[in-house]
Amino acid sequence: MEAKLNSEAGLELQPSQPPRIIVRDSRDVDVPAMLAIYLHHIRRGVESGLDVGDFEPPDAEDLKRRRKNMQQKRKMPHIVAEENGVVLGYAYAVPFRKRPAYRYAVKHSIYVHNDHLHRGLGRRLMGALIDACAAAGFRQMIGYIDGANRASLALHEAFGFRQVGYLPSIGYKFGHWTDTVMVQRSLGPGGTEPPQA
Ligand SMILES: CC(C)(COP(=O)(O)OP(=O)(O)OC[C@H]1O[C@@H](n2cnc3c(N)ncnc32)[C@H](O)[C@@H]1OP(=O)(O)O)[C@@H](O)C(=O)NCCC(=O)NCCS
């Protein structure tokens, strides 16, 4: 699309560009932006089982180490969504459990910047995370969602996760008990074929 010239003002008007959202692997330099997104949500208490008073913010260096360990050593997907170079959301997978029997199962997390909700970023991240987990050979994805977190429950449902567990009154925050919904989705052939390696 060509820029239009405003003849009265003599100014060149920029045509409105569609937002350019890219989903890519996370990098070390993304950690401060990811931490800011995370802290905001934790303070609002949407997802965390912790009360604000008990909460000790994670350390950026520690997060960098954990990110590198998961992404590079353990080959777990760890991705961000950026718009015009600004990180607006992230998602990652970690082992479901440490024991070797569970090595084909991951659990995941996804966070979108509070000022950029409902713009499709969660959808982009979730699709990319599922694809990356499947491509890495994982067969099952597990999510734990606060029972009051309607946005996350709906997002997961839209991507084929189904409820496989319900943990009533398992958390306590902001002065009341909270429930957790456990959701699961298979990847690739799931449990219909043995793993490849
Ligand atoms: C859950 C979250 C990642 C969704 O991100 P988002 O970018 O706002 O989601 P999208 O705009 O891509 O919406 C995708 C779908 O999610 C669902 N959704 C998103 N926000 C919703 C809301 N407030 N209420 C109900 N459904 C909602 C809808 O199904 C939506 O599809 P639709 O637009 O076709 O209806 C975001 O709300 C978030 O970061 N929440 C705080 C952190 C968190 O709870 N993470 C999940 C931990 S399990």
mmCIF file of C-alpha atoms and ligand atoms in Angstrom:
data_model
loop_
_atom_site.group_PDB
_atom_site.id
_atom_site.type_symbol
_atom_site.label_atom_id
_atom_site.label_comp_id
_atom_site.label_asym_id
_atom_site.label_seq_id
_atom_site.Cartn_x
_atom_site.Cartn_y
_atom_site.Cartn_z
ATOM 1 C CA MET A 1 0.000 0.000 0.000
ATOM 2 C CA GLU A 2 1.392 3.442 -0.893
ATOM 3 C CA ALA A 3 1.553 6.353 1.518
ATOM 4 C CA LYS A 4 -0.921 9.144 0.641
ATOM 5 C CA LEU A 5 0.051 12.798 0.435
ATOM 6 C CA ASN A 6 -2.166 15.227 2.324
ATOM 7 C CA SER A 7 -2.086 18.184 -0.113
ATOM 8 C CA GLU A 8 -3.540 20.742 2.334
ATOM 9 C CA ALA A 9 -1.084 20.156 5.123
ATOM 10 C CA GLY A 10 1.696 19.055 2.828
ATOM 11 C CA LEU A 11 2.332 16.124 5.147
ATOM 12 C CA GLU A 12 2.824 12.580 4.164
ATOM 13 C CA LEU A 13 0.255 10.441 5.976
ATOM 14 C CA GLN A 14 1.262 6.938 6.865
ATOM 15 C CA PRO A 15 -1.292 4.422 5.735
ATOM 16 C CA SER A 16 -2.632 2.393 8.622
ATOM 17 C CA GLN A 17 -0.602 -0.782 8.779
ATOM 18 C CA PRO A 18 -2.038 -3.992 10.145
ATOM 19 C CA PRO A 19 -0.325 -4.910 13.433
ATOM 20 C CA ARG A 20 2.690 -7.073 12.792
ATOM 21 C CA ILE A 21 2.678 -9.877 15.314
ATOM 22 C CA ILE A 22 5.495 -12.366 15.207
ATOM 23 C CA VAL A 23 5.736 -15.491 17.319
ATOM 24 C CA ARG A 24 9.308 -16.688 17.815
ATOM 25 C CA ASP A 25 11.566 -18.510 20.256
ATOM 26 C CA SER A 26 12.276 -16.458 23.372
ATOM 27 C CA ARG A 27 15.711 -14.997 24.030
ATOM 28 C CA ASP A 28 17.586 -13.861 27.120
ATOM 29 C CA VAL A 29 16.819 -10.199 26.383
ATOM 30 C CA ASP A 30 13.074 -10.934 26.498
ATOM 31 C CA VAL A 31 13.166 -11.920 30.177
ATOM 32 C CA PRO A 32 12.482 -8.434 31.676
ATOM 33 C CA ALA A 33 9.405 -8.010 29.443
ATOM 34 C CA MET A 34 8.188 -11.502 30.313
ATOM 35 C CA LEU A 35 8.730 -10.831 34.014
ATOM 36 C CA ALA A 36 6.731 -7.579 33.846
ATOM 37 C CA ILE A 37 3.824 -9.358 32.129
ATOM 38 C CA TYR A 38 3.927 -12.152 34.674
ATOM 39 C CA LEU A 39 4.113 -9.871 37.723
ATOM 40 C CA HIS A 40 1.112 -7.921 36.614
ATOM 41 C CA HIS A 41 -1.050 -11.009 36.382
ATOM 42 C CA ILE A 42 0.268 -12.483 39.602
ATOM 43 C CA ARG A 43 -0.502 -9.279 41.479
ATOM 44 C CA ARG A 44 -4.024 -9.396 40.134
ATOM 45 C CA GLY A 45 -4.137 -12.966 41.367
ATOM 46 C CA VAL A 46 -5.940 -14.321 38.309
ATOM 47 C CA GLU A 47 -3.846 -17.385 37.947
ATOM 48 C CA SER A 48 -1.541 -17.721 40.910
ATOM 49 C CA GLY A 49 -2.400 -19.716 43.988
ATOM 50 C CA LEU A 50 -0.361 -17.259 46.061
ATOM 51 C CA ASP A 51 -1.580 -14.351 48.076
ATOM 52 C CA VAL A 52 0.133 -11.066 47.231
ATOM 53 C CA GLY A 53 1.458 -10.775 50.781
ATOM 54 C CA ASP A 54 3.254 -14.108 50.505
ATOM 55 C CA PHE A 55 4.576 -13.489 47.070
ATOM 56 C CA GLU A 56 8.250 -13.007 46.469
ATOM 57 C CA PRO A 57 8.856 -11.778 42.911
ATOM 58 C CA PRO A 58 11.050 -14.102 40.868
ATOM 59 C CA ASP A 59 14.542 -12.920 40.139
ATOM 60 C CA ALA A 60 15.325 -12.028 36.487
ATOM 61 C CA GLU A 61 18.664 -13.869 36.556
ATOM 62 C CA ASP A 62 16.997 -16.960 37.946
ATOM 63 C CA LEU A 63 14.366 -16.784 35.214
ATOM 64 C CA LYS A 64 17.086 -16.466 32.589
ATOM 65 C CA ARG A 65 18.747 -19.600 33.899
ATOM 66 C CA ARG A 66 15.498 -21.518 33.985
ATOM 67 C CA ARG A 67 14.543 -20.363 30.496
ATOM 68 C CA LYS A 68 17.872 -21.425 29.062
ATOM 69 C CA ASN A 69 17.793 -24.730 30.865
ATOM 70 C CA MET A 70 14.312 -25.585 29.574
ATOM 71 C CA GLN A 71 14.726 -24.266 26.056
ATOM 72 C CA GLN A 72 18.284 -25.242 25.250
ATOM 73 C CA LYS A 73 19.149 -28.227 27.429
ATOM 74 C CA ARG A 74 15.759 -29.904 27.640
ATOM 75 C CA LYS A 75 14.430 -28.800 24.232
ATOM 76 C CA MET A 76 11.187 -27.474 25.669
ATOM 77 C CA PRO A 77 9.398 -24.817 23.588
ATOM 78 C CA HIS A 78 9.655 -21.328 25.084
ATOM 79 C CA ILE A 79 8.183 -18.651 22.832
ATOM 80 C CA VAL A 80 7.149 -14.989 22.752
ATOM 81 C CA ALA A 81 4.701 -12.949 20.689
ATOM 82 C CA GLU A 82 6.028 -9.553 19.697
ATOM 83 C CA GLU A 83 4.483 -6.654 17.873
ATOM 84 C CA ASN A 84 6.829 -4.202 16.198
ATOM 85 C CA GLY A 85 9.662 -5.532 18.344
ATOM 86 C CA VAL A 86 7.808 -5.299 21.675
ATOM 87 C CA VAL A 87 7.165 -8.521 23.592
ATOM 88 C CA LEU A 88 3.438 -8.687 24.435
ATOM 89 C CA GLY A 89 3.057 -12.285 25.501
ATOM 90 C CA TYR A 90 4.855 -15.534 26.089
ATOM 91 C CA ALA A 91 4.240 -19.226 26.520
ATOM 92 C CA TYR A 92 6.344 -22.203 27.467
ATOM 93 C CA ALA A 93 6.301 -25.866 28.344
ATOM 94 C CA VAL A 94 8.033 -27.726 31.155
ATOM 95 C CA PRO A 95 8.085 -31.454 31.954
ATOM 96 C CA PHE A 96 4.791 -32.665 33.400
ATOM 97 C CA ARG A 97 6.712 -34.716 35.936
ATOM 98 C CA LYS A 98 10.386 -35.443 36.387
ATOM 99 C CA ARG A 99 10.189 -39.229 36.316
ATOM 100 C CA PRO A 100 11.229 -40.734 32.967
ATOM 101 C CA ALA A 101 7.876 -42.441 32.372
ATOM 102 C CA TYR A 102 6.332 -39.004 31.853
ATOM 103 C CA ARG A 103 8.886 -37.722 29.365
ATOM 104 C CA TYR A 104 6.325 -37.390 26.579
ATOM 105 C CA ALA A 105 4.044 -35.147 28.620
ATOM 106 C CA VAL A 106 4.439 -31.409 29.203
ATOM 107 C CA LYS A 107 2.592 -28.823 31.194
ATOM 108 C CA HIS A 108 2.462 -25.302 29.914
ATOM 109 C CA SER A 109 1.878 -21.664 30.799
ATOM 110 C CA ILE A 110 0.717 -18.723 28.699
ATOM 111 C CA TYR A 111 0.579 -15.011 29.526
ATOM 112 C CA VAL A 112 -0.493 -11.983 27.499
ATOM 113 C CA HIS A 113 0.229 -8.371 28.467
ATOM 114 C CA ASN A 114 -2.715 -6.906 30.317
ATOM 115 C CA ASP A 115 -3.036 -3.944 27.924
ATOM 116 C CA HIS A 116 -3.208 -6.277 24.925
ATOM 117 C CA LEU A 117 -5.798 -8.860 25.902
ATOM 118 C CA HIS A 118 -8.508 -9.951 23.450
ATOM 119 C CA ARG A 119 -6.417 -9.120 20.410
ATOM 120 C CA GLY A 120 -5.709 -12.674 19.381
ATOM 121 C CA LEU A 121 -2.247 -12.922 20.948
ATOM 122 C CA GLY A 122 -3.245 -15.800 23.214
ATOM 123 C CA ARG A 123 -4.593 -17.653 20.209
ATOM 124 C CA ARG A 124 -1.366 -17.119 18.267
ATOM 125 C CA LEU A 125 0.797 -18.231 21.182
ATOM 126 C CA MET A 126 -1.317 -21.276 21.979
ATOM 127 C CA GLY A 127 -1.331 -22.466 18.362
ATOM 128 C CA ALA A 128 2.429 -22.025 18.081
ATOM 129 C CA LEU A 129 3.093 -23.723 21.420
ATOM 130 C CA ILE A 130 0.971 -26.745 20.523
ATOM 131 C CA ASP A 131 2.721 -27.054 17.150
ATOM 132 C CA ALA A 132 6.159 -26.726 18.741
ATOM 133 C CA CYS A 133 5.385 -29.310 21.428
ATOM 134 C CA ALA A 134 4.048 -31.745 18.823
ATOM 135 C CA ALA A 135 7.065 -31.182 16.580
ATOM 136 C CA ALA A 136 9.376 -31.876 19.523
ATOM 137 C CA GLY A 137 7.743 -35.293 19.921
ATOM 138 C CA PHE A 138 5.647 -34.688 23.013
ATOM 139 C CA ARG A 139 2.317 -36.539 23.088
ATOM 140 C CA GLN A 140 0.278 -34.875 25.835
ATOM 141 C CA MET A 141 -0.126 -31.319 27.075
ATOM 142 C CA ILE A 142 -1.487 -30.557 30.536
ATOM 143 C CA GLY A 143 -2.726 -27.245 31.912
ATOM 144 C CA TYR A 144 -3.781 -26.232 35.411
ATOM 145 C CA ILE A 145 -6.256 -23.368 35.368
ATOM 146 C CA ASP A 146 -7.878 -21.425 38.180
ATOM 147 C CA GLY A 147 -11.576 -22.323 38.122
ATOM 148 C CA ALA A 148 -12.487 -18.605 37.965
ATOM 149 C CA ASN A 149 -10.217 -17.876 34.995
ATOM 150 C CA ARG A 150 -12.843 -17.839 32.273
ATOM 151 C CA ALA A 151 -10.547 -16.451 29.602
ATOM 152 C CA SER A 152 -8.032 -19.245 30.009
ATOM 153 C CA LEU A 153 -10.709 -21.939 30.266
ATOM 154 C CA ALA A 154 -12.299 -20.711 27.021
ATOM 155 C CA LEU A 155 -8.955 -20.401 25.239
ATOM 156 C CA HIS A 156 -8.009 -23.959 26.156
ATOM 157 C CA GLU A 157 -11.391 -25.293 25.130
ATOM 158 C CA ALA A 158 -11.036 -23.545 21.772
ATOM 159 C CA PHE A 159 -7.785 -25.463 21.243
ATOM 160 C CA GLY A 160 -9.214 -28.879 22.008
ATOM 161 C CA PHE A 161 -8.185 -29.240 25.631
ATOM 162 C CA ARG A 162 -10.722 -31.109 27.716
ATOM 163 C CA GLN A 163 -11.240 -31.125 31.434
ATOM 164 C CA VAL A 164 -9.674 -34.187 33.025
ATOM 165 C CA GLY A 165 -9.632 -33.121 36.638
ATOM 166 C CA TYR A 166 -11.143 -30.739 39.136
ATOM 167 C CA LEU A 167 -9.446 -29.878 42.408
ATOM 168 C CA PRO A 168 -11.898 -28.065 44.679
ATOM 169 C CA SER A 169 -10.643 -25.555 47.279
ATOM 170 C CA ILE A 170 -7.037 -26.385 46.468
ATOM 171 C CA GLY A 171 -5.724 -22.807 46.641
ATOM 172 C CA TYR A 172 -6.228 -19.886 48.970
ATOM 173 C CA LYS A 173 -5.838 -16.312 47.786
ATOM 174 C CA PHE A 174 -7.413 -12.936 48.371
ATOM 175 C CA GLY A 175 -9.280 -14.325 51.359
ATOM 176 C CA HIS A 176 -10.998 -17.278 49.758
ATOM 177 C CA TRP A 177 -10.475 -20.822 48.559
ATOM 178 C CA THR A 178 -9.953 -21.401 44.861
ATOM 179 C CA ASP A 179 -10.521 -24.388 42.619
ATOM 180 C CA THR A 180 -8.194 -25.674 39.921
ATOM 181 C CA VAL A 181 -9.288 -27.219 36.645
ATOM 182 C CA MET A 182 -6.886 -29.665 35.034
ATOM 183 C CA VAL A 183 -7.085 -29.817 31.231
ATOM 184 C CA GLN A 184 -5.359 -32.113 28.744
ATOM 185 C CA ARG A 185 -4.873 -32.346 25.005
ATOM 186 C CA SER A 186 -3.097 -34.992 22.985
ATOM 187 C CA LEU A 187 -0.478 -34.113 20.379
ATOM 188 C CA GLY A 188 0.136 -35.924 17.095
ATOM 189 C CA PRO A 189 -0.832 -39.572 17.487
ATOM 190 C CA GLY A 190 -1.206 -39.087 21.250
ATOM 191 C CA GLY A 191 -1.616 -42.424 22.954
ATOM 192 C CA THR A 192 -2.575 -44.373 19.839
ATOM 193 C CA GLU A 193 1.013 -45.220 18.875
ATOM 194 C CA PRO A 194 4.152 -45.881 20.865
ATOM 195 C CA PRO A 195 6.675 -43.019 20.986
ATOM 196 C CA GLN A 196 9.347 -42.908 18.293
ATOM 197 C CA ALA A 197 12.393 -42.898 20.528
HETATM 198 C C1 LIG B 1 -5.799 -16.420 28.919
HETATM 199 C C2 LIG B 1 -5.079 -15.400 28.058
HETATM 200 C C3 LIG B 1 -3.691 -15.941 27.711
HETATM 201 C C4 LIG B 1 -5.877 -15.163 26.748
HETATM 202 O O1 LIG B 1 -5.131 -14.288 25.920
HETATM 203 P P1 LIG B 1 -5.803 -13.269 24.866
HETATM 204 O O2 LIG B 1 -4.716 -12.765 23.988
HETATM 205 O O3 LIG B 1 -6.625 -12.260 25.561
HETATM 206 O O4 LIG B 1 -6.764 -14.264 24.054
HETATM 207 P P2 LIG B 1 -7.266 -14.094 22.555
HETATM 208 O O5 LIG B 1 -7.590 -12.665 22.272
HETATM 209 O O6 LIG B 1 -6.310 -14.757 21.648
HETATM 210 O O7 LIG B 1 -8.632 -14.914 22.607
HETATM 211 C C5 LIG B 1 -8.636 -16.288 22.242
HETATM 212 C C6 LIG B 1 -9.833 -16.976 22.861
HETATM 213 O O8 LIG B 1 -9.704 -17.014 24.281
HETATM 214 C C7 LIG B 1 -11.000 -16.885 24.872
HETATM 215 N N1 LIG B 1 -11.041 -15.670 25.668
HETATM 216 C C8 LIG B 1 -10.104 -14.704 25.759
HETATM 217 N N2 LIG B 1 -10.464 -13.783 26.666
HETATM 218 C C9 LIG B 1 -11.659 -14.156 27.161
HETATM 219 C C10 LIG B 1 -12.538 -13.648 28.161
HETATM 220 N N3 LIG B 1 -12.257 -12.533 28.842
HETATM 221 N N4 LIG B 1 -13.661 -14.332 28.445
HETATM 222 C C11 LIG B 1 -13.968 -15.475 27.789
HETATM 223 N N5 LIG B 1 -13.174 -16.003 26.825
HETATM 224 C C12 LIG B 1 -12.040 -15.363 26.520
HETATM 225 C C13 LIG B 1 -11.986 -16.858 23.749
HETATM 226 O O9 LIG B 1 -12.326 -18.206 23.459
HETATM 227 C C14 LIG B 1 -11.149 -16.283 22.636
HETATM 228 O O10 LIG B 1 -11.628 -16.615 21.367
HETATM 229 P P3 LIG B 1 -12.661 -15.627 20.615
HETATM 230 O O11 LIG B 1 -11.985 -14.285 20.569
HETATM 231 O O12 LIG B 1 -12.824 -16.262 19.284
HETATM 232 O O13 LIG B 1 -13.880 -15.626 21.457
HETATM 233 C C15 LIG B 1 -4.972 -14.031 28.786
HETATM 234 O O14 LIG B 1 -6.244 -13.681 29.263
HETATM 235 C C16 LIG B 1 -3.991 -13.976 29.943
HETATM 236 O O15 LIG B 1 -2.798 -13.783 29.738
HETATM 237 N N6 LIG B 1 -4.513 -14.121 31.163
HETATM 238 C C17 LIG B 1 -3.705 -13.984 32.389
HETATM 239 C C18 LIG B 1 -2.699 -15.117 32.556
HETATM 240 C C19 LIG B 1 -3.389 -16.449 32.543
HETATM 241 O O16 LIG B 1 -4.428 -16.602 33.163
HETATM 242 N N7 LIG B 1 -2.782 -17.405 31.838
HETATM 243 C C20 LIG B 1 -3.318 -18.725 31.731
HETATM 244 C C21 LIG B 1 -2.859 -19.549 32.870
HETATM 245 S S1 LIG B 1 -3.615 -21.166 32.803
#
